């Protein structure tokens, strides 16, 4: 029998195996030891399941659930088990995975006709544990698409079936847990017994599926109640259901019927209405509010939102002035460093908090101040002659990632502030069981913006993204519930528009680059959307901050 040669990054050595040997067999033969059980591998910079069989020479790197793709495998497999358990315990109840929240996944069970009880949850959880204990393999089977669609329809998974039909492929695949078929747009674990830790608990009017901490799999992620975030999600879910655009297949139907422009108009009008409502709240408290703080993660659209809010405040008779926290950075040599010794520009202490508060108090007292600018090339703050004095009816809009942090305004009274948290909370899902990550939405935006305005290729943006995300988890998201109001900058249509701009950039990432794997994942993700042209997106849209064509000056 012909042998093939592999290079294993884990052992840093070459090995020869018979043609058709599976990754699982190789991992066991090499006795790969990791912190957690090996659950998948990167083969030539592409993620593969352990059932994958090698027929050509390859570079292989095994990973466990602590790897980003490992935890994705774990979550998909866990949701499949949850689906199977619900179907077994309550055959006439439908499961929908609505969103990621509180470090877990919010699930709805429809068809009960009554409120979900703790007993209901315990029955489902017990069934999940029984399925896991049986060590049932997740089997991937190739099928004619028409057969896969028929199977999904029989299971009541109409959104999945419709999306499969829209792709136009002759053959496709389904995953099976015994006789139960489903699909999750990504790889799964080898079998149910790889699932070692989870919990299911009541959360508002549904369930929260809790997942392990990837750094310590014996411990579940903390699950703080995020009431404000939940409410803004629910508001936009109502919009999506009102327009019947809850999933990708729903959106694609509008596109195929040449009605993408209708979705754009309505989505933009809903944004404008929400911004106007926020401006009205601020105006009603204008006798107290002196400063509006706008914060949010990378590529959330903070800058354009601030400008649009300024327009609406002006409609209310106020005179807004915009200030960026970035101009209050400390000089480079005083910038704190992270655990790797690199400058940590996203730490709060990278901001000169004392000077910022001093200037705010001066402005509130009616004094004139010289506003700073920060030269990012020289790493120095300087005064360029811009001056500001606040008069009656004037209000400051301060944009920056730390706006929700209580340590930012040390000398300003709470009643004088109004806090707005903005993020791109993706409003549509893949289907009944697969939500779309808000991080993927923002990363797609940032890839386009970095290419257009900063000269970075997609590989560079992807390379930086994990560091950006770590900074957000540390410095931004823990404080989001401090907001007076949350604003969702995502639109129902945007990923269908971003597709046209992002795909050519992602295709430039070469196979020998480490970022190739993530680029391929994003390309597959975007492939499910039918493209919508952006010619009807208005020049004031938040998306214009990333696509270009904005009427605002940045």
Coordinates of C-alpha atoms in Angstrom, one line a residue:
X1 CA 0.0 0.0 0.0
X2 CA 1.2 3.5 -0.9
X3 CA 2.4 5.6 2.0
X4 CA 2.2 9.4 2.4
X5 CA 4.4 11.7 4.4
X6 CA 3.1 14.3 6.9
X7 CA 4.8 16.9 8.9
X8 CA 3.3 17.2 12.4
X9 CA 3.8 20.7 14.0
X10 CA 3.0 19.3 17.4
X11 CA 5.9 16.9 17.4
X12 CA 8.0 18.9 15.0
X13 CA 8.7 15.8 13.0
X14 CA 7.9 13.9 9.8
X15 CA 6.0 10.7 9.7
X16 CA 4.8 8.2 7.1
X17 CA 1.4 6.6 7.0
X18 CA -0.7 4.4 4.7
X19 CA -2.8 6.3 2.2
X20 CA -6.3 7.0 3.7
X21 CA -5.2 7.1 7.3
X22 CA -7.5 9.3 9.4
X23 CA -6.3 12.2 11.6
X24 CA -7.8 10.4 14.6
X25 CA -5.6 7.4 13.9
X26 CA -2.5 9.6 13.5
X27 CA -3.2 11.6 16.7
X28 CA -3.4 8.3 18.6
X29 CA -0.3 6.9 17.0
X30 CA 1.7 10.0 17.8
X31 CA 0.2 10.1 21.3
X32 CA -0.5 13.8 21.0
X33 CA -0.8 15.3 24.5
X34 CA -2.6 18.6 25.0
X35 CA -4.2 20.4 27.9
X36 CA -7.6 19.0 26.8
X37 CA -8.6 16.2 24.5
X38 CA -7.5 16.6 20.8
X39 CA -10.6 17.4 18.8
X40 CA -9.5 18.5 15.4
X41 CA -6.5 19.6 13.2
X42 CA -5.3 22.3 10.9
X43 CA -4.2 20.6 7.7
X44 CA -2.4 22.9 5.2
X45 CA -4.0 25.9 7.0
X46 CA -7.5 24.5 6.8
X47 CA -9.6 23.1 9.7
X48 CA -10.4 19.4 9.4
X49 CA -12.3 17.0 11.6
X50 CA -10.5 14.0 13.1
X51 CA -12.4 11.7 10.7
X52 CA -10.6 13.4 7.7
X53 CA -8.4 10.9 5.8
X54 CA -5.1 11.9 4.2
X55 CA -4.5 11.0 0.6
X56 CA -1.6 13.5 -0.1
X57 CA 1.4 14.8 1.8
X58 CA 0.3 17.4 4.4
X59 CA 1.3 19.6 7.2
X60 CA -0.8 18.8 10.3
X61 CA -1.3 20.6 13.6
X62 CA -3.6 19.1 16.1
X63 CA -5.7 21.3 18.4
X64 CA -7.9 20.9 21.4
X65 CA -11.0 22.8 22.6
X66 CA -9.0 25.7 23.9
X67 CA -8.2 26.6 20.2
X68 CA -10.7 29.1 18.6
X69 CA -11.8 26.4 16.1
X70 CA -11.9 23.8 18.8
X71 CA -14.4 25.8 20.9
X72 CA -16.4 26.4 17.8
X73 CA -16.6 22.6 17.2
X74 CA -17.6 22.1 20.8
X75 CA -20.4 24.7 20.7
X76 CA -21.8 23.4 17.4
X77 CA -21.8 19.8 18.7
X78 CA -23.3 20.9 22.0
X79 CA -26.2 22.7 20.2
X80 CA -26.8 19.5 18.2
X81 CA -27.1 17.6 21.4
X82 CA -29.5 20.2 22.8
X83 CA -31.6 20.0 19.6
X84 CA -31.7 16.2 19.9
X85 CA -32.6 16.3 23.6
X86 CA -35.5 18.8 23.0
X87 CA -36.8 16.7 20.2
X88 CA -36.8 13.6 22.4
X89 CA -38.3 15.2 25.5
X90 CA -40.7 17.6 23.8
X91 CA -41.3 16.4 20.2
X92 CA -43.7 19.2 19.3
X93 CA -41.5 22.0 20.6
X94 CA -39.1 23.9 18.3
X95 CA -35.7 25.1 19.4
X96 CA -34.2 28.4 18.1
X97 CA -30.7 29.6 19.0
X98 CA -31.3 33.4 19.0
X99 CA -28.0 35.1 20.1
X100 CA -24.8 35.0 22.0
X101 CA -25.2 36.7 25.3
X102 CA -23.9 36.5 28.9
X103 CA -21.0 34.3 27.6
X104 CA -23.5 31.7 26.4
X105 CA -26.3 31.3 23.9
X106 CA -29.9 32.4 24.4
X107 CA -32.4 29.7 23.2
X108 CA -36.1 29.9 22.7
X109 CA -38.5 26.9 22.9
X110 CA -41.6 27.6 21.0
X111 CA -44.7 25.5 21.0
X112 CA -45.1 25.0 24.7
X113 CA -48.2 27.1 25.0
X114 CA -47.0 28.0 28.5
X115 CA -44.0 29.4 30.4
X116 CA -40.9 27.2 30.6
X117 CA -40.3 25.9 34.0
X118 CA -37.2 24.7 35.9
X119 CA -38.6 21.2 35.6
X120 CA -38.7 21.5 31.8
X121 CA -35.1 22.6 31.8
X122 CA -34.0 19.7 34.1
X123 CA -35.6 17.2 31.8
X124 CA -33.9 18.5 28.8
X125 CA -30.5 18.7 30.6
X126 CA -30.9 15.1 31.8
X127 CA -31.6 13.9 28.3
X128 CA -28.5 15.8 27.0
X129 CA -26.3 14.1 29.6
X130 CA -27.8 10.7 28.6
X131 CA -27.0 11.4 24.9
X132 CA -23.4 12.5 25.8
X133 CA -22.9 9.3 27.9
X134 CA -23.8 7.1 25.0
X135 CA -20.7 8.3 23.1
X136 CA -22.7 8.6 19.8
X137 CA -20.5 9.6 16.9
X138 CA -21.3 12.7 14.7
X139 CA -21.4 11.2 11.2
X140 CA -21.1 13.4 8.1
X141 CA -22.8 12.1 5.0
X142 CA -22.8 13.4 1.5
X143 CA -26.2 13.6 -0.1
X144 CA -27.9 14.9 -3.2
X145 CA -29.0 18.4 -2.2
X146 CA -32.7 17.5 -3.0
X147 CA -32.5 14.6 -0.6
X148 CA -30.8 16.8 2.1
X149 CA -33.5 19.4 1.7
X150 CA -36.3 16.8 1.9
X151 CA -34.7 15.4 5.1
X152 CA -34.5 18.9 6.7
X153 CA -38.1 19.7 5.7
X154 CA -39.2 16.5 7.4
X155 CA -37.4 17.6 10.5
X156 CA -39.2 20.9 10.4
X157 CA -35.9 22.8 9.7
X158 CA -37.4 25.0 6.9
X159 CA -34.8 27.8 7.2
X160 CA -31.9 25.4 6.7
X161 CA -33.7 23.7 3.8
X162 CA -34.4 26.9 2.0
X163 CA -30.8 28.1 2.4
X164 CA -29.5 24.8 1.0
X165 CA -31.9 25.2 -2.0
X166 CA -30.6 28.7 -2.6
X167 CA -27.0 27.6 -2.9
X168 CA -27.6 25.6 -6.0
X169 CA -25.2 22.8 -5.3
X170 CA -25.8 19.3 -6.7
X171 CA -24.4 17.6 -3.6
X172 CA -24.2 18.7 0.0
X173 CA -23.6 17.2 3.5
X174 CA -25.6 16.6 6.6
X175 CA -24.5 15.6 10.1
X176 CA -26.2 12.7 11.7
X177 CA -26.6 11.8 15.4
X178 CA -27.9 8.3 14.9
X179 CA -31.0 8.9 12.7
X180 CA -31.3 12.6 13.4
X181 CA -29.9 14.8 10.7
X182 CA -28.9 18.5 10.9
X183 CA -26.3 21.0 9.7
X184 CA -24.2 23.7 11.5
X185 CA -22.0 25.4 8.8
X186 CA -18.8 24.1 10.3
X187 CA -17.0 21.1 11.7
X188 CA -18.2 19.0 14.7
X189 CA -16.5 16.9 17.3
X190 CA -15.9 13.2 16.7
X191 CA -18.6 12.1 19.1
X192 CA -20.9 13.2 22.0
X193 CA -18.5 12.0 24.7
X194 CA -16.1 14.8 23.8
X195 CA -18.6 17.2 25.4
X196 CA -17.5 17.4 29.0
X197 CA -19.0 20.5 30.5
X198 CA -22.1 22.7 30.0
X199 CA -25.2 24.0 31.8
X200 CA -28.7 24.9 30.9
X201 CA -30.6 27.5 32.9
X202 CA -33.6 29.8 32.8
X203 CA -32.9 33.2 31.2
X204 CA -35.6 35.8 30.8
X205 CA -38.4 34.0 28.8
X206 CA -36.0 31.3 27.4
X207 CA -32.9 29.3 28.2
X208 CA -29.2 30.1 28.5
X209 CA -26.9 27.4 27.2
X210 CA -23.7 28.0 29.1
X211 CA -20.3 26.9 27.8
X212 CA -16.9 26.2 29.4
X213 CA -14.1 28.7 29.7
X214 CA -11.7 27.8 26.9
X215 CA -8.7 28.5 29.2
X216 CA -10.1 26.3 32.0
X217 CA -12.5 23.8 30.6
X218 CA -13.5 22.5 34.0
X219 CA -15.1 25.9 34.7
X220 CA -18.1 27.5 33.0
X221 CA -17.9 31.0 31.7
X222 CA -19.3 33.6 34.1
X223 CA -22.9 34.4 33.1
X224 CA -23.7 38.0 34.2
X225 CA -27.3 39.0 33.5
X226 CA -27.2 41.5 30.6
X227 CA -30.7 43.1 30.7
X228 CA -29.9 46.1 28.5
X229 CA -28.2 44.1 25.9
X230 CA -31.0 41.6 25.9
X231 CA -33.6 44.3 25.4
X232 CA -31.7 45.8 22.4
X233 CA -31.5 42.4 20.9
X234 CA -35.2 41.8 21.4
X235 CA -36.0 45.2 19.8
X236 CA -34.1 44.3 16.7
X237 CA -35.5 40.8 16.6
X238 CA -38.9 42.4 16.5
X239 CA -37.8 44.5 13.5
X240 CA -36.4 41.5 11.7
X241 CA -39.6 39.5 12.3
X242 CA -41.8 42.5 11.2
X243 CA -40.0 42.5 7.9
X244 CA -39.7 38.7 7.8
X245 CA -35.9 38.9 7.5
X246 CA -34.9 36.7 10.5
X247 CA -32.5 34.4 8.6
X248 CA -30.1 34.5 5.6
X249 CA -32.6 32.6 3.5
X250 CA -35.2 35.2 4.2
X251 CA -32.9 38.0 3.2
X252 CA -31.8 36.1 0.0
X253 CA -35.5 35.8 -1.0
X254 CA -35.8 39.6 -0.9
X255 CA -32.6 39.9 -3.0
X256 CA -33.8 37.3 -5.6
X257 CA -37.0 39.3 -5.9
X258 CA -35.0 42.5 -6.6
X259 CA -36.3 44.0 -3.3
X260 CA -33.0 44.6 -1.6
X261 CA -33.5 48.3 -1.9
X262 CA -36.7 48.1 0.1
X263 CA -34.8 46.4 3.0
X264 CA -32.1 49.1 2.8
X265 CA -34.7 51.9 3.1
X266 CA -36.5 50.4 6.0
X267 CA -33.4 49.5 7.9
X268 CA -31.9 53.0 7.5
X269 CA -35.2 54.5 8.6
X270 CA -35.2 52.4 11.7
X271 CA -31.7 53.6 12.5
X272 CA -32.7 57.2 12.0
X273 CA -35.8 56.8 14.2
X274 CA -33.7 55.2 17.0
X275 CA -31.0 58.0 16.9
X276 CA -33.8 60.6 17.0
X277 CA -35.3 58.9 20.0
X278 CA -32.0 59.0 21.8
X279 CA -31.5 62.7 20.9
X280 CA -35.0 63.4 22.3
X281 CA -34.1 61.7 25.6
X282 CA -30.9 63.8 25.9
X283 CA -32.8 67.0 25.1
X284 CA -35.4 66.2 27.8
X285 CA -32.6 66.2 30.4
X286 CA -30.6 69.0 28.9
X287 CA -30.6 71.1 32.0
X288 CA -28.4 68.4 33.6
X289 CA -26.5 66.7 30.8
X290 CA -23.2 68.3 29.8
X291 CA -21.4 65.4 28.1
X292 CA -22.6 62.4 26.0
X293 CA -20.2 59.5 26.1
X294 CA -20.3 57.1 23.1
X295 CA -18.4 53.9 23.5
X296 CA -18.2 50.6 21.7
X297 CA -15.9 47.9 20.2
X298 CA -13.8 48.2 17.0
X299 CA -15.7 48.7 13.8
X300 CA -19.0 49.3 15.6
X301 CA -19.5 52.7 13.8
X302 CA -19.0 55.0 16.8
X303 CA -17.7 57.9 14.7
X304 CA -20.6 58.0 12.2
X305 CA -23.1 57.4 15.0
X306 CA -21.7 60.4 16.9
X307 CA -22.1 62.6 13.9
X308 CA -25.6 61.5 13.2
X309 CA -26.5 62.0 16.9
X310 CA -25.1 65.5 16.6
X311 CA -27.4 66.2 13.7
X312 CA -30.4 65.0 15.7
X313 CA -29.4 67.0 18.8
X314 CA -29.1 70.1 16.5
X315 CA -32.7 69.4 15.4
X316 CA -33.6 69.6 19.1
X317 CA -32.0 73.1 19.3
X318 CA -28.7 72.0 20.9
X319 CA -25.2 72.8 19.7
X320 CA -23.1 69.6 19.8
X321 CA -19.3 69.6 19.8
X322 CA -17.4 66.3 19.2
X323 CA -14.3 65.3 21.0
X324 CA -12.3 62.1 20.6
X325 CA -10.7 60.4 23.6
X326 CA -7.9 59.3 21.3
X327 CA -6.6 62.9 21.5
X328 CA -6.0 62.5 25.2
X329 CA -3.5 59.6 24.9
X330 CA -0.5 59.9 27.1
X331 CA 2.8 60.4 25.4
X332 CA 4.2 57.1 24.0
X333 CA 6.8 56.5 26.7
X334 CA 4.1 56.7 29.4
X335 CA 1.8 54.2 27.6
X336 CA 1.2 51.0 29.7
X337 CA 2.4 47.7 28.3
X338 CA 0.7 44.3 28.2
X339 CA 1.9 41.0 29.5
X340 CA 4.0 40.6 26.4
X341 CA 5.8 43.9 26.8
X342 CA 3.9 45.5 23.9
X343 CA 2.2 48.9 24.2
X344 CA -1.4 48.5 25.4
X345 CA -3.2 51.3 23.6
X346 CA -6.6 50.0 24.7
X347 CA -5.9 50.2 28.4
X348 CA -7.6 53.0 30.2
X349 CA -4.3 54.2 31.6
X350 CA -3.2 54.9 28.0
X351 CA -5.6 57.9 28.4
X352 CA -4.5 61.0 30.5
X353 CA -7.6 60.8 32.7
X354 CA -6.5 63.7 34.9
X355 CA -6.0 66.1 32.0
X356 CA -9.3 65.0 30.4
X357 CA -11.3 65.6 33.6
X358 CA -9.5 68.9 34.1
X359 CA -10.5 70.2 30.7
X360 CA -14.1 69.0 31.1
X361 CA -14.5 70.9 34.4
X362 CA -13.0 74.0 32.9
X363 CA -15.5 73.8 30.0
X364 CA -18.4 73.3 32.4
X365 CA -17.4 76.4 34.3
X366 CA -17.6 78.4 31.1
X367 CA -13.9 78.7 30.6
X368 CA -12.1 78.4 27.3
X369 CA -9.7 75.5 26.8
X370 CA -7.2 74.5 24.1
X371 CA -8.2 71.1 22.8
X372 CA -5.3 68.6 22.3
X373 CA -4.4 66.6 19.2
X374 CA -2.4 63.4 19.3
X375 CA 0.2 62.7 16.7
X376 CA 0.2 58.9 16.3
X377 CA 3.4 58.9 14.2
X378 CA 5.5 60.7 16.8
X379 CA 3.5 59.4 19.8
X380 CA 3.0 62.9 21.2
X381 CA 0.1 65.0 22.3
X382 CA 0.2 68.6 21.2
X383 CA -2.0 71.8 21.1
X384 CA -2.7 73.0 17.6
X385 CA -4.6 76.2 18.5
X386 CA -8.2 74.7 18.5
X387 CA -10.1 76.3 21.3
X388 CA -13.5 75.7 22.8
X389 CA -15.8 77.5 25.2
X390 CA -19.2 76.1 26.0
X391 CA -22.2 78.4 25.9
X392 CA -25.9 77.8 26.8
X393 CA -27.3 74.9 24.7
X394 CA -23.9 73.5 23.9
X395 CA -23.2 69.8 24.6
X396 CA -20.2 67.6 24.3
X397 CA -20.2 64.3 22.5
X398 CA -17.1 62.3 23.6
X399 CA -16.3 59.2 21.5
X400 CA -13.9 56.5 22.7
X401 CA -13.8 52.9 23.8
X402 CA -13.6 53.7 27.5
X403 CA -16.8 55.8 27.7
X404 CA -18.6 53.3 29.9
X405 CA -15.7 52.8 32.3
X406 CA -16.6 54.4 35.7
X407 CA -12.9 55.3 36.2
X408 CA -12.9 57.6 33.2
X409 CA -14.9 60.6 34.7
X410 CA -13.4 60.9 38.2
X411 CA -14.5 64.5 38.7
X412 CA -17.8 64.8 36.8
X413 CA -21.1 64.1 38.5
X414 CA -23.2 61.2 37.2
X415 CA -26.2 63.4 36.5
X416 CA -24.1 65.5 34.0
X417 CA -23.4 62.5 31.8
X418 CA -25.3 60.4 29.3
X419 CA -23.7 57.1 28.2
X420 CA -24.4 55.3 24.9
X421 CA -23.0 51.9 24.1
X422 CA -22.9 51.0 20.4
X423 CA -22.2 47.6 18.8
X424 CA -23.0 45.7 15.7
X425 CA -25.4 43.1 17.0
X426 CA -26.1 41.1 13.9
X427 CA -29.9 40.9 13.5
X428 CA -30.3 37.8 11.3
X429 CA -29.2 34.2 11.9
X430 CA -28.0 31.5 9.5
X431 CA -31.1 29.4 10.5
X432 CA -32.9 28.0 13.4
X433 CA -29.8 26.8 15.2
X434 CA -26.9 28.9 14.1
X435 CA -26.6 32.6 15.1
X436 CA -24.2 34.9 13.3
X437 CA -21.3 36.2 15.5
X438 CA -21.3 40.0 16.0
X439 CA -17.5 39.6 15.9
X440 CA -17.6 38.2 12.4
X441 CA -19.8 41.2 11.3
X442 CA -17.3 43.7 12.8
X443 CA -14.3 41.9 11.4
X444 CA -15.7 42.0 7.9
X445 CA -16.4 45.7 8.3
X446 CA -12.8 46.3 9.5
X447 CA -11.2 44.3 6.7
X448 CA -12.9 46.5 4.2
X449 CA -12.1 49.8 6.1
X450 CA -8.5 48.8 6.8
X451 CA -8.0 48.1 3.1
X452 CA -9.7 51.3 1.9
X453 CA -8.3 53.8 4.4
X454 CA -5.3 52.3 6.1
X455 CA -3.6 50.3 3.4
X456 CA -3.7 47.0 5.3
X457 CA -4.4 43.7 3.5
X458 CA -7.0 41.2 4.9
X459 CA -4.2 39.0 6.3
X460 CA -2.9 41.9 8.4
X461 CA -6.3 42.8 9.8
X462 CA -7.0 39.1 10.6
X463 CA -3.6 38.8 12.3
X464 CA -4.4 41.8 14.5
X465 CA -8.0 40.8 15.3
X466 CA -7.3 38.4 18.3
X467 CA -5.4 41.1 20.0
X468 CA -8.2 43.6 19.4
X469 CA -10.8 41.1 20.7
X470 CA -8.7 40.5 23.9
X471 CA -8.6 44.3 24.5
X472 CA -12.4 44.5 24.0
X473 CA -13.1 41.6 26.4
X474 CA -10.9 43.3 29.0
X475 CA -11.6 47.0 28.6
X476 CA -15.0 47.5 26.8
X477 CA -17.6 44.7 27.2
X478 CA -17.4 44.4 31.0
X479 CA -18.8 47.9 31.3
X480 CA -21.5 47.9 28.5
X481 CA -24.3 47.5 31.0
X482 CA -23.3 50.9 32.5
X483 CA -24.9 52.5 29.4
X484 CA -28.0 54.6 29.7
X485 CA -28.9 53.5 26.2
X486 CA -27.6 50.9 23.8
X487 CA -27.6 51.3 20.0
X488 CA -27.3 48.5 17.5
X489 CA -25.4 49.7 14.5
X490 CA -25.9 46.5 12.5
X491 CA -28.4 46.5 9.7
X492 CA -30.5 43.7 8.3
X493 CA -29.0 44.0 4.9
X494 CA -25.3 44.8 5.5
X495 CA -23.6 41.4 5.2
X496 CA -25.2 41.0 1.7
X497 CA -23.6 44.4 0.8
X498 CA -20.2 43.8 2.5
X499 CA -19.9 40.5 0.6
X500 CA -18.9 42.2 -2.7
X501 CA -16.2 44.3 -1.0
X502 CA -14.8 41.6 1.4
X503 CA -14.5 38.6 -0.9
X504 CA -11.8 40.0 -3.2
X505 CA -9.8 41.0 -0.2
X506 CA -10.1 37.7 1.5
X507 CA -9.1 35.8 -1.7
X508 CA -5.8 37.7 -1.6
X509 CA -4.7 35.8 1.5
X510 CA -2.3 33.1 0.3
X511 CA -2.5 29.4 1.3
X512 CA 0.9 29.6 2.9
X513 CA -0.1 32.4 5.2
X514 CA -1.3 31.6 8.8
X515 CA -4.4 33.8 8.2
X516 CA -5.5 31.7 5.3
X517 CA -7.6 29.4 7.5
X518 CA -9.6 32.4 8.9
X519 CA -9.9 33.9 5.5
X520 CA -11.4 30.7 4.1
X521 CA -13.9 30.5 7.0
X522 CA -15.1 34.1 6.3
X523 CA -15.3 33.4 2.6
X524 CA -17.5 30.3 3.3
X525 CA -19.6 32.4 5.7
X526 CA -20.2 35.1 3.1
X527 CA -20.9 32.6 0.3
X528 CA -24.4 32.0 1.8
X529 CA -25.5 35.6 1.1
X530 CA -26.9 36.7 -2.2
X531 CA -25.2 40.1 -3.0
X532 CA -27.1 43.4 -2.6
X533 CA -25.9 46.4 -4.4
X534 CA -25.0 49.4 -2.2
X535 CA -26.2 52.2 -4.6
X536 CA -29.3 52.8 -2.5
X537 CA -27.4 53.2 0.8
X538 CA -27.6 56.8 1.8
X539 CA -24.5 58.9 2.4
X540 CA -25.3 59.3 6.1
X541 CA -25.5 55.5 6.7
X542 CA -23.2 54.0 9.3
X543 CA -22.0 51.5 6.7
X544 CA -20.6 54.4 4.7
X545 CA -17.9 54.7 7.3
X546 CA -16.5 51.4 6.0
X547 CA -17.5 51.4 2.4
X548 CA -16.8 55.0 1.5
X549 CA -19.2 57.6 0.0
X550 CA -20.1 59.2 3.4
X551 CA -21.3 62.8 3.4
X552 CA -19.6 63.2 6.9
X553 CA -16.1 64.5 7.2
X554 CA -13.9 62.1 9.4

